[in-house]
């Protein structure tokens, strides 16, 4: 079988990719903040 040709450029992604990344990053930062705050309360 002949190999399929590779595309010359990556597929274009819309703004939803950026929005999803920002939401994910925000949730990680929020979780880290709550974790650090809870560790400080235990002292």
PDB file of N, CA and C in Angstrom, residues 7-37:
ATOM      1  N   UNK A   7       0.202  16.238   5.589  1.00  0.00           N
ATOM      2  CA  UNK A   7      -0.227  17.609   5.275  1.00  0.00           C
ATOM      3  C   UNK A   7       0.936  18.585   5.443  1.00  0.00           C
ATOM      4  N   UNK A   8       0.908  19.655   4.662  1.00  0.00           N
ATOM      5  CA  UNK A   8       1.999  20.617   4.685  1.00  0.00           C
ATOM      6  C   UNK A   8       1.928  21.556   5.884  1.00  0.00           C
ATOM      7  N   UNK A   9       0.738  21.723   6.466  1.00  0.00           N
ATOM      8  CA  UNK A   9       0.609  22.595   7.627  1.00  0.00           C
ATOM      9  C   UNK A   9      -0.342  21.966   8.640  1.00  0.00           C
ATOM     10  N   UNK A  10      -0.227  22.400   9.872  1.00  0.00           N
ATOM     11  CA  UNK A  10      -1.096  21.886  10.926  1.00  0.00           C
ATOM     12  C   UNK A  10      -2.513  22.416  10.733  1.00  0.00           C
ATOM     13  N   UNK A  11      -3.509  21.686  11.191  1.00  0.00           N
ATOM     14  CA  UNK A  11      -4.879  22.187  11.069  1.00  0.00           C
ATOM     15  C   UNK A  11      -5.081  23.446  11.912  1.00  0.00           C
ATOM     16  N   UNK A  12      -5.889  24.327  11.400  1.00  0.00           N
ATOM     17  CA  UNK A  12      -6.172  25.570  12.110  1.00  0.00           C
ATOM     18  C   UNK A  12      -7.118  25.286  13.275  1.00  0.00           C
ATOM     19  N   UNK A  13      -6.784  25.845  14.436  1.00  0.00           N
ATOM     20  CA  UNK A  13      -7.664  25.688  15.594  1.00  0.00           C
ATOM     21  C   UNK A  13      -8.290  27.031  15.915  1.00  0.00           C
ATOM     22  N   UNK A  14      -9.472  26.993  16.435  1.00  0.00           N
ATOM     23  CA  UNK A  14     -10.201  28.211  16.726  1.00  0.00           C
ATOM     24  C   UNK A  14      -9.918  28.742  18.116  1.00  0.00           C
ATOM     25  N   UNK A  15     -10.622  29.789  18.492  1.00  0.00           N
ATOM     26  CA  UNK A  15     -10.400  30.409  19.804  1.00  0.00           C
ATOM     27  C   UNK A  15     -10.802  29.499  20.968  1.00  0.00           C
ATOM     28  N   UNK A  16     -11.604  28.471  20.693  1.00  0.00           N
ATOM     29  CA  UNK A  16     -12.003  27.591  21.800  1.00  0.00           C
ATOM     30  C   UNK A  16     -10.810  26.853  22.392  1.00  0.00           C
ATOM     31  N   UNK A  17      -9.776  26.638  21.603  1.00  0.00           N
ATOM     32  CA  UNK A  17      -8.565  26.000  22.127  1.00  0.00           C
ATOM     33  C   UNK A  17      -7.892  26.897  23.156  1.00  0.00           C
ATOM     34  N   UNK A  18      -7.816  28.184  22.858  1.00  0.00           N
ATOM     35  CA  UNK A  18      -7.198  29.134  23.782  1.00  0.00           C
ATOM     36  C   UNK A  18      -8.047  29.255  25.044  1.00  0.00           C
ATOM     37  N   UNK A  19      -9.365  29.349  24.876  1.00  0.00           N
ATOM     38  CA  UNK A  19     -10.265  29.482  26.023  1.00  0.00           C
ATOM     39  C   UNK A  19     -10.151  28.257  26.928  1.00  0.00           C
ATOM     40  N   UNK A  20     -10.116  27.078  26.335  1.00  0.00           N
ATOM     41  CA  UNK A  20      -9.989  25.854  27.124  1.00  0.00           C
ATOM     42  C   UNK A  20      -8.666  25.832  27.884  1.00  0.00           C
ATOM     43  N   UNK A  21      -7.605  26.268  27.256  1.00  0.00           N
ATOM     44  CA  UNK A  21      -6.312  26.320  27.928  1.00  0.00           C
ATOM     45  C   UNK A  21      -6.298  27.288  29.095  1.00  0.00           C
ATOM     46  N   UNK A  22      -6.923  28.450  28.913  1.00  0.00           N
ATOM     47  CA  UNK A  22      -6.977  29.448  29.982  1.00  0.00           C
ATOM     48  C   UNK A  22      -7.790  28.916  31.158  1.00  0.00           C
ATOM     49  N   UNK A  23      -8.917  28.265  30.869  1.00  0.00           N
ATOM     50  CA  UNK A  23      -9.744  27.705  31.943  1.00  0.00           C
ATOM     51  C   UNK A  23      -8.976  26.610  32.684  1.00  0.00           C
ATOM     52  N   UNK A  24      -8.286  25.767  31.948  1.00  0.00           N
ATOM     53  CA  UNK A  24      -7.500  24.708  32.580  1.00  0.00           C
ATOM     54  C   UNK A  24      -6.387  25.270  33.449  1.00  0.00           C
ATOM     55  N   UNK A  25      -5.676  26.264  32.942  1.00  0.00           N
ATOM     56  CA  UNK A  25      -4.604  26.881  33.710  1.00  0.00           C
ATOM     57  C   UNK A  25      -5.155  27.562  34.963  1.00  0.00           C
ATOM     58  N   UNK A  26      -6.288  28.234  34.825  1.00  0.00           N
ATOM     59  CA  UNK A  26      -6.905  28.886  35.977  1.00  0.00           C
ATOM     60  C   UNK A  26      -7.305  27.900  37.055  1.00  0.00           C
ATOM     61  N   UNK A  27      -7.825  26.747  36.648  1.00  0.00           N
ATOM     62  CA  UNK A  27      -8.223  25.756  37.645  1.00  0.00           C
ATOM     63  C   UNK A  27      -7.008  25.164  38.349  1.00  0.00           C
ATOM     64  N   UNK A  28      -5.907  24.984  37.622  1.00  0.00           N
ATOM     65  CA  UNK A  28      -4.686  24.474  38.257  1.00  0.00           C
ATOM     66  C   UNK A  28      -4.148  25.486  39.263  1.00  0.00           C
ATOM     67  N   UNK A  29      -4.133  26.762  38.900  1.00  0.00           N
ATOM     68  CA  UNK A  29      -3.641  27.804  39.798  1.00  0.00           C
ATOM     69  C   UNK A  29      -4.540  27.906  41.030  1.00  0.00           C
ATOM     70  N   UNK A  30      -5.858  27.843  40.839  1.00  0.00           N
ATOM     71  CA  UNK A  30      -6.789  27.907  41.959  1.00  0.00           C
ATOM     72  C   UNK A  30      -6.594  26.727  42.900  1.00  0.00           C
ATOM     73  N   UNK A  31      -6.454  25.531  42.333  1.00  0.00           N
ATOM     74  CA  UNK A  31      -6.241  24.342  43.152  1.00  0.00           C
ATOM     75  C   UNK A  31      -4.943  24.460  43.945  1.00  0.00           C
ATOM     76  N   UNK A  32      -3.887  24.933  43.305  1.00  0.00           N
ATOM     77  CA  UNK A  32      -2.612  25.101  44.007  1.00  0.00           C
ATOM     78  C   UNK A  32      -2.743  26.121  45.135  1.00  0.00           C
ATOM     79  N   UNK A  33      -3.475  27.192  44.901  1.00  0.00           N
ATOM     80  CA  UNK A  33      -3.675  28.202  45.939  1.00  0.00           C
ATOM     81  C   UNK A  33      -4.419  27.655  47.137  1.00  0.00           C
ATOM     82  N   UNK A  34      -5.485  26.895  46.902  1.00  0.00           N
ATOM     83  CA  UNK A  34      -6.227  26.289  48.007  1.00  0.00           C
ATOM     84  C   UNK A  34      -5.371  25.273  48.752  1.00  0.00           C
ATOM     85  N   UNK A  35      -4.562  24.524  48.030  1.00  0.00           N
ATOM     86  CA  UNK A  35      -3.695  23.529  48.664  1.00  0.00           C
ATOM     87  C   UNK A  35      -2.672  24.211  49.570  1.00  0.00           C
ATOM     88  N   UNK A  36      -2.027  25.261  49.067  1.00  0.00           N
ATOM     89  CA  UNK A  36      -1.025  25.972  49.863  1.00  0.00           C
ATOM     90  C   UNK A  36      -1.677  26.608  51.088  1.00  0.00           C
ATOM     91  N   UNK A  37      -2.863  27.187  50.911  1.00  0.00           N
ATOM     92  CA  UNK A  37      -3.558  27.798  52.041  1.00  0.00           C
ATOM     93  C   UNK A  37      -3.917  26.752  53.092  1.00  0.00           C
TER      94      UNK A  37
END
